[in-house]
Coordinates of C-alpha atoms in Angstrom, one line a residue:
A1 CA 0.0 0.0 0.0
Q2 CA 2.9 2.4 0.7
I3 CA 4.1 2.1 -2.9
E4 CA 3.4 5.2 -5.0
A5 CA 1.2 4.6 -8.1
D6 CA 2.9 4.6 -11.5
D7 CA 3.0 7.8 -13.4
E8 CA 0.2 8.2 -15.9
N9 CA 1.6 7.8 -19.5
V10 CA 0.1 8.0 -22.9
N11 CA 0.9 5.0 -25.2
L12 CA 1.2 5.8 -28.9
S13 CA 2.9 2.5 -29.8
R14 CA 1.6 -1.0 -30.4
F15 CA 3.6 -2.4 -27.5
D16 CA 3.2 -2.5 -23.7
L17 CA 4.8 0.3 -21.7
F18 CA 7.7 -0.6 -19.4
F19 CA 7.1 0.4 -15.7
E20 CA 10.0 0.3 -13.2
E21 CA 9.7 -1.9 -10.2
K22 CA 9.0 0.1 -7.0
R23 CA 8.3 -2.6 -4.3
P24 CA 11.2 -2.8 -1.8
F25 CA 11.0 -6.6 -1.5
F26 CA 11.8 -7.0 -5.2
L27 CA 14.3 -4.1 -5.4
E28 CA 16.6 -5.2 -2.7
G29 CA 19.4 -7.2 -4.2
V30 CA 17.7 -7.3 -7.6
G31 CA 20.9 -6.7 -9.5
I32 CA 22.0 -10.3 -9.0
F33 CA 19.2 -11.4 -11.4
D34 CA 20.2 -9.0 -14.2
M35 CA 20.8 -10.5 -17.6
P36 CA 21.7 -9.0 -21.0
A37 CA 18.1 -9.7 -21.9
P38 CA 15.1 -8.8 -19.7
L39 CA 14.1 -12.3 -18.8
L40 CA 13.0 -11.5 -15.2
Y41 CA 10.5 -8.6 -15.0
T42 CA 9.2 -8.7 -11.4
R43 CA 6.2 -6.5 -12.2
R44 CA 4.7 -9.7 -13.7
I45 CA 4.5 -11.0 -10.1
G46 CA 1.3 -9.8 -8.4
S47 CA -0.6 -8.9 -11.6
A48 CA -2.2 -10.7 -14.5
G49 CA -4.5 -9.6 -17.2
G50 CA -4.3 -6.0 -16.0
R51 CA -5.5 -7.0 -12.5
E52 CA -3.8 -7.3 -9.2
T53 CA -3.3 -10.8 -7.8
P54 CA -2.5 -10.7 -4.0
I55 CA 0.8 -12.1 -2.9
L56 CA 0.3 -14.8 -0.3
A57 CA 4.0 -15.3 0.6
G58 CA 7.4 -14.6 -0.7
M59 CA 11.0 -15.5 0.0
K60 CA 14.3 -14.1 -1.4
L61 CA 17.9 -14.9 -0.7
T62 CA 20.8 -13.1 -2.2
G63 CA 24.5 -13.1 -1.3
K64 CA 28.0 -13.5 -2.4
A65 CA 30.7 -15.9 -1.1
G66 CA 34.2 -15.4 -2.6
G67 CA 33.7 -15.0 -6.3
Q68 CA 30.3 -16.6 -6.5
S69 CA 26.9 -14.7 -6.3
I70 CA 23.7 -16.5 -5.7
G71 CA 20.1 -15.3 -5.8
V72 CA 16.9 -17.3 -5.0
L73 CA 13.4 -16.0 -5.3
S74 CA 10.0 -17.7 -4.7
V75 CA 6.6 -15.9 -4.6
Q76 CA 3.1 -17.4 -4.3
T77 CA 0.2 -15.4 -5.6
D78 CA -3.5 -15.9 -4.8
D79 CA -6.3 -16.8 -7.2
V80 CA -8.6 -14.0 -8.5
D81 CA -11.7 -15.2 -10.4
E82 CA -10.4 -17.2 -13.4
I83 CA -6.7 -16.5 -12.5
P84 CA -5.3 -19.5 -10.5
E85 CA -2.8 -19.5 -7.6
T86 CA 0.6 -19.2 -9.2
N87 CA 4.2 -19.8 -8.0
F88 CA 7.0 -17.6 -9.5
S89 CA 10.5 -18.9 -8.8
A90 CA 14.0 -17.9 -9.9
L91 CA 17.5 -19.2 -9.3
R92 CA 20.5 -17.2 -10.3
V93 CA 24.2 -18.2 -10.0
K94 CA 27.0 -16.1 -11.3
R95 CA 30.8 -16.6 -11.0
D96 CA 33.4 -13.9 -11.2
L97 CA 36.1 -14.5 -13.7
F98 CA 39.5 -12.8 -14.3
Q99 CA 39.5 -9.3 -13.0
S100 CA 36.1 -7.9 -13.9
S101 CA 34.3 -10.5 -16.0
S102 CA 31.7 -13.1 -15.1
A103 CA 29.6 -16.0 -16.3
G104 CA 26.4 -17.6 -14.9
F105 CA 23.0 -19.1 -15.4
L106 CA 19.4 -18.2 -14.6
L107 CA 16.4 -20.6 -14.1
L108 CA 12.9 -19.2 -14.1
G109 CA 9.6 -21.0 -13.4
K110 CA 6.0 -19.9 -13.5
T111 CA 3.7 -22.7 -12.2
P112 CA -0.1 -22.0 -11.8
S113 CA -2.3 -24.4 -9.9
G114 CA -4.3 -24.8 -13.0
G115 CA -3.1 -24.1 -16.6
S116 CA 0.1 -24.3 -18.5
S117 CA 3.5 -23.9 -16.6
N118 CA 6.3 -22.0 -18.2
Q119 CA 10.1 -22.3 -17.7
T120 CA 13.1 -20.4 -18.9
A121 CA 16.8 -21.4 -18.7
A122 CA 19.5 -19.0 -19.7
V123 CA 23.3 -18.8 -19.6
D124 CA 25.2 -15.5 -19.9
F125 CA 28.6 -13.9 -19.8
R126 CA 30.2 -10.5 -19.3
Y127 CA 33.8 -10.1 -20.6
N128 CA 35.8 -7.0 -20.1
P129 CA 39.1 -7.4 -22.0
T130 CA 40.2 -3.8 -21.1
R131 CA 39.0 -1.1 -18.9
E132 CA 37.2 0.6 -21.8
A133 CA 35.8 -2.5 -23.6
K134 CA 32.8 -4.6 -22.4
I135 CA 31.2 -7.5 -24.1
S136 CA 28.1 -9.4 -22.9
G137 CA 25.7 -12.0 -24.2
A138 CA 23.1 -14.6 -23.3
V139 CA 21.4 -17.6 -24.7
A140 CA 17.9 -18.5 -23.4
Q141 CA 15.5 -21.4 -24.0
T142 CA 11.8 -21.4 -23.0
W143 CA 9.4 -24.3 -22.5
T144 CA 5.7 -24.0 -22.1
E145 CA 3.3 -26.9 -21.2
G146 CA 1.2 -27.7 -24.2
P147 CA 1.7 -26.9 -27.9
G148 CA 4.1 -24.0 -28.7
G149 CA 6.1 -21.8 -26.5
D150 CA 9.4 -23.8 -26.9
D151 CA 12.1 -21.7 -28.6
L152 CA 15.5 -20.0 -28.4
G153 CA 16.6 -16.5 -27.9
V154 CA 20.1 -15.1 -28.3
T155 CA 21.5 -11.6 -27.5
V156 CA 25.0 -10.1 -27.6
D157 CA 26.3 -6.5 -27.2
G158 CA 29.5 -4.6 -26.9
I159 CA 30.5 -1.2 -25.5
W160 CA 33.6 1.0 -25.7
S161 CA 33.8 3.7 -23.1
G162 CA 36.7 6.0 -23.5
E163 CA 37.5 9.5 -22.2
H164 CA 35.7 11.3 -25.0
T165 CA 34.0 8.5 -26.9
F166 CA 31.2 6.1 -26.0
A167 CA 30.2 3.6 -28.7
G168 CA 28.6 0.2 -29.0
G169 CA 26.5 -2.3 -30.9
Y170 CA 24.0 -5.0 -30.2
F171 CA 22.2 -7.9 -31.9
S172 CA 19.4 -10.2 -30.8
D173 CA 17.6 -13.1 -32.4
T174 CA 14.3 -14.2 -30.8
G175 CA 12.5 -17.3 -32.1
P176 CA 8.8 -17.1 -33.1
E177 CA 7.8 -19.5 -30.2
F178 CA 10.0 -17.9 -27.6
N179 CA 7.8 -17.4 -24.5
A180 CA 9.5 -15.9 -21.5
E181 CA 6.3 -15.3 -19.4
M182 CA 8.3 -13.9 -16.4
G183 CA 10.2 -11.4 -18.6
F184 CA 9.5 -8.3 -20.7
I185 CA 9.8 -9.5 -24.3
T186 CA 7.5 -7.4 -26.5
R187 CA 8.2 -9.1 -29.8
T188 CA 9.2 -12.6 -31.0
G189 CA 10.2 -14.0 -34.3
I190 CA 12.5 -11.1 -35.0
R191 CA 16.2 -10.2 -35.5
D192 CA 17.2 -6.8 -34.0
G193 CA 20.5 -5.0 -34.3
G194 CA 22.0 -1.6 -34.0
A195 CA 24.9 0.7 -33.3
F196 CA 25.4 3.9 -31.5
A197 CA 28.2 6.4 -30.8
T198 CA 28.8 9.5 -28.7
H199 CA 31.7 11.9 -28.9
S200 CA 32.1 14.7 -26.4
V201 CA 34.5 17.6 -26.2
R202 CA 35.4 19.5 -23.1
L203 CA 35.2 23.3 -23.8
H204 CA 37.6 25.6 -22.0
D205 CA 35.1 28.4 -21.7
P206 CA 33.6 30.2 -18.7
T207 CA 30.1 29.7 -20.0
F208 CA 30.1 26.3 -21.8
R209 CA 31.2 23.1 -20.2
S210 CA 31.0 20.6 -23.1
I211 CA 29.5 19.7 -26.4
A212 CA 28.6 16.2 -27.6
L213 CA 27.3 14.5 -30.7
H214 CA 25.2 11.4 -30.4
T215 CA 24.3 9.1 -33.4
G216 CA 22.5 5.8 -33.6
Y217 CA 21.0 3.3 -36.0
N218 CA 18.6 0.4 -35.4
L219 CA 17.2 -2.3 -37.7
T220 CA 14.5 -4.8 -36.8
G221 CA 13.3 -7.5 -39.2
D222 CA 11.5 -10.8 -39.3
R223 CA 13.1 -14.1 -40.2
D224 CA 11.9 -13.8 -43.8
G225 CA 13.9 -10.7 -44.4
Q226 CA 11.0 -8.2 -44.1
V227 CA 12.1 -4.9 -42.4
L228 CA 9.7 -4.2 -39.6
D229 CA 11.3 -1.1 -38.0
R230 CA 14.3 1.0 -38.9
S231 CA 15.5 4.2 -37.3
A232 CA 18.5 6.6 -37.7
N233 CA 19.1 9.5 -35.3
A234 CA 21.5 12.3 -34.5
R235 CA 21.5 14.6 -31.5
L236 CA 23.7 17.6 -30.5
E237 CA 24.0 18.3 -26.8
L238 CA 25.4 21.5 -25.2
E239 CA 26.1 21.7 -21.4
F240 CA 26.7 24.9 -19.6
E241 CA 29.0 25.4 -16.6
S242 CA 25.9 26.2 -14.6
G243 CA 24.7 22.6 -15.1
D244 CA 21.9 23.7 -17.5
S245 CA 21.8 22.0 -20.9
T246 CA 20.1 22.1 -24.3
N247 CA 19.7 19.5 -27.0
V248 CA 18.5 19.4 -30.6
W249 CA 17.9 16.2 -32.6
T250 CA 16.5 14.6 -35.7
N251 CA 15.3 11.1 -36.4
R252 CA 14.3 9.2 -39.5
D253 CA 11.9 6.3 -38.8
W254 CA 10.5 3.4 -40.9
T255 CA 7.7 1.1 -39.6
F256 CA 6.0 -1.7 -41.4
L257 CA 2.5 -2.7 -40.3
E258 CA 1.6 -6.3 -41.2
E259 CA -2.1 -5.5 -40.7
P260 CA -4.2 -2.4 -40.1
W261 CA -3.8 -0.9 -36.6
E262 CA -6.6 0.9 -34.7
I263 CA -4.6 3.4 -32.7
R264 CA -7.7 4.9 -31.2
E265 CA -11.4 4.0 -31.5
G266 CA -12.4 4.6 -35.1
I267 CA -9.0 5.8 -36.2
V268 CA -7.3 3.0 -38.3
I269 CA -3.8 3.2 -39.8
P270 CA -3.5 1.1 -42.9
A271 CA -1.0 -1.8 -43.3
G272 CA 2.2 -1.3 -45.2
M273 CA 5.5 0.7 -44.8
H274 CA 5.3 4.1 -43.2
T275 CA 8.2 6.6 -42.9
W276 CA 8.6 10.0 -41.4
R277 CA 11.1 12.5 -39.9
T278 CA 11.2 13.9 -36.3
Y279 CA 12.7 17.2 -35.1
G280 CA 13.0 18.0 -31.5
F281 CA 14.7 20.2 -28.9
H282 CA 15.2 20.1 -25.1
V283 CA 16.0 22.8 -22.6
G284 CA 16.6 22.1 -19.0
T285 CA 18.1 23.8 -15.9
D286 CA 20.3 22.0 -13.3
E287 CA 18.3 19.8 -11.0
R288 CA 20.2 21.2 -8.0
R289 CA 18.4 24.5 -8.4
K290 CA 15.7 25.5 -6.0
V291 CA 13.5 26.2 -9.0
R292 CA 14.1 23.8 -11.9
F293 CA 12.3 23.3 -15.2
M294 CA 12.8 21.2 -18.3
T295 CA 10.9 21.1 -21.6
I296 CA 11.0 18.7 -24.5
S297 CA 9.2 19.5 -27.8
E298 CA 8.9 17.3 -30.9
T299 CA 7.3 17.8 -34.3
S300 CA 7.2 14.8 -36.7
G301 CA 5.3 12.9 -39.3
F302 CA 3.4 9.9 -38.0
F303 CA 1.9 7.1 -40.1
G304 CA 1.0 9.4 -43.0
G305 CA 0.0 12.3 -40.7
T306 CA 1.6 14.5 -38.1
R307 CA 2.4 14.4 -34.4
R308 CA 3.3 17.3 -32.1
S309 CA 4.3 16.7 -28.5
V310 CA 5.3 18.8 -25.5
N311 CA 6.6 17.6 -22.2
A312 CA 7.2 20.1 -19.4
R313 CA 8.4 19.3 -15.9
G314 CA 10.0 20.9 -13.0
H315 CA 10.3 21.4 -9.3
I316 CA 10.3 24.1 -6.7
R317 CA 11.8 23.9 -3.2
P318 CA 10.5 27.0 -1.3
T319 CA 12.0 25.7 2.0
P320 CA 14.5 22.9 2.8
S321 CA 11.6 20.8 4.1
L322 CA 9.1 21.2 1.2
L323 CA 9.5 19.9 -2.4
I324 CA 6.8 20.4 -5.1
T325 CA 7.1 18.8 -8.5
A326 CA 4.9 18.9 -11.6
D327 CA 4.9 17.1 -15.0
Y328 CA 2.7 17.8 -18.0
D329 CA 2.6 15.8 -21.2
Y330 CA 0.7 16.8 -24.4
N331 CA 0.3 15.0 -27.7
S332 CA -1.6 16.2 -30.8
V333 CA -1.9 13.5 -33.5
D334 CA -3.5 14.2 -36.9
L335 CA -4.0 11.2 -39.2
P336 CA -5.8 10.8 -42.5
A337 CA -8.4 8.7 -40.7
G338 CA -8.9 11.2 -37.8
A339 CA -7.2 13.2 -35.1
F340 CA -6.9 13.1 -31.3
H341 CA -5.2 14.9 -28.5
T342 CA -4.0 13.7 -25.1
N343 CA -3.1 15.4 -21.9
A344 CA -1.4 13.9 -18.8
V345 CA -0.6 15.8 -15.6
N346 CA 0.9 14.7 -12.3
G347 CA 2.0 16.7 -9.3
R348 CA 3.7 15.8 -6.0
A349 CA 4.2 17.7 -2.7
I350 CA 6.6 16.2 -0.1
Y351 CA 7.0 17.7 3.3
T352 CA 9.8 16.4 5.6
F353 CA 9.1 17.0 9.3
S354 CA 12.3 15.2 10.4
P355 CA 14.7 12.5 9.1
D356 CA 12.3 10.0 10.6
M357 CA 9.0 11.4 9.2
F358 CA 7.6 12.8 6.0
V359 CA 4.2 13.2 4.3
K360 CA 3.6 13.0 0.5
L361 CA 0.7 13.9 -1.7
F362 CA 0.4 12.7 -5.3
L363 CA -2.2 13.7 -7.8
Q364 CA -2.5 12.5 -11.5
W365 CA -4.9 13.1 -14.4
N366 CA -4.9 11.4 -17.8
D367 CA -7.7 12.4 -20.3
D368 CA -6.7 9.6 -22.7
S369 CA -7.7 6.9 -20.2
D370 CA -10.1 9.3 -18.4
R371 CA -8.4 8.6 -15.1
V372 CA -7.7 10.6 -12.0
R373 CA -5.5 9.1 -9.2
A374 CA -4.8 10.5 -5.8
N375 CA -2.4 9.2 -3.1
A376 CA -1.6 10.5 0.3
L377 CA 1.2 8.8 2.5
L378 CA 2.6 9.4 5.9
R379 CA 5.8 7.5 6.8
Y380 CA 7.3 7.4 10.3
T381 CA 10.5 5.5 11.1
Y382 CA 10.1 4.8 14.8
Q383 CA 13.3 2.8 15.0
P384 CA 16.0 1.8 12.4
G385 CA 14.5 -0.8 10.0
S386 CA 10.9 -0.4 11.3
D387 CA 8.4 2.0 9.6
L388 CA 4.8 2.9 10.1
Y389 CA 2.8 3.9 7.0
I390 CA -0.6 5.6 6.8
V391 CA -1.9 5.6 3.2
Y392 CA -5.0 6.8 1.4
K393 CA -5.5 6.2 -2.3
E394 CA -8.3 6.8 -4.7
L395 CA -8.9 6.1 -8.4
W396 CA -11.6 7.7 -10.5
Q397 CA -12.4 6.6 -14.1
A398 CA -15.1 8.0 -16.4
G399 CA -16.4 10.0 -13.5
E400 CA -16.8 7.0 -11.1
V401 CA -14.8 5.8 -8.2
R402 CA -13.1 2.6 -9.2
D403 CA -10.8 2.1 -6.2
R404 CA -10.6 3.6 -2.7
A405 CA -8.6 2.4 0.2

């Protein structure tokens, strides 16, 4: 109950949005389970089909002995209507090699009391031949009870991090039947690769600190050679000695739709290849300022039409004890089949009475989903490692209360 609700976001893509884990139980020691591919996404635990599934019990053990790291996780969730009780388990073993390299394996299991179980097994490596160079990769296999769901996934990437240059590349091949139900894999049956590079120069100037050029290229295709997505981008960044910064960028995107896509009710984008350009800029002040703001604006084509977006955010700290933040996101999409606009706003106020106690208010509005969320939280640490929470939350949708606790 003490976990803050996710920020309201507007999804203009065909894929699920990624939300960061916020629950302390899953965050503590979570780094041991990291892999080059997102095979363990703990937000899958405790939710199914867009609904919460209560956690009955959970156990996690992480530690390191010598050069070997071990992580064990097991969580049991309750049944909700047609969703059965389910056990989620993970075993991770990683061994340090040489000076700063490692190799290991990960076993995952999702076992419902009724329905098809799903398992994933993966091996991975991280090899750092020099201080600047890093190479990592993983091979994973999934098994699903019943027909389908058994396939292989491979990923490899490399990074060079020098004093002024940061560059890298990556490649992945995901089988059409790859089914990592505990991970965050948005597409299967594809090959995806790309490269990126950044070169920065320190400026010996009383006003300007540095200038950097970022470039990148990505190509995604199916196993028959059809290009599904392609993008090329370039961005110029200027940082001031004050900590403020500004960016300008341009992207060129290609997207192939295998079938028509209804992006909003009654607005259908036809199948086929679509291409457009994007131009954007960013201006932001240093986050250490008492009053900080940042704005991002983009203008682009979009599936045969246009899209304009603005994001503005900032904070104000009128006293050392009070922090107020705000975030506004706007999209205007105009397509041959129709047009729509979206607005999302969230604001927080945090007042700290002492190092042991604070109160936080959080309010959000999203007109695309017609939702309003409100959270209020009081936290009091009455002794080290022991906390008292008083929480109130409310969700309104389409003018009606959907959740209140």
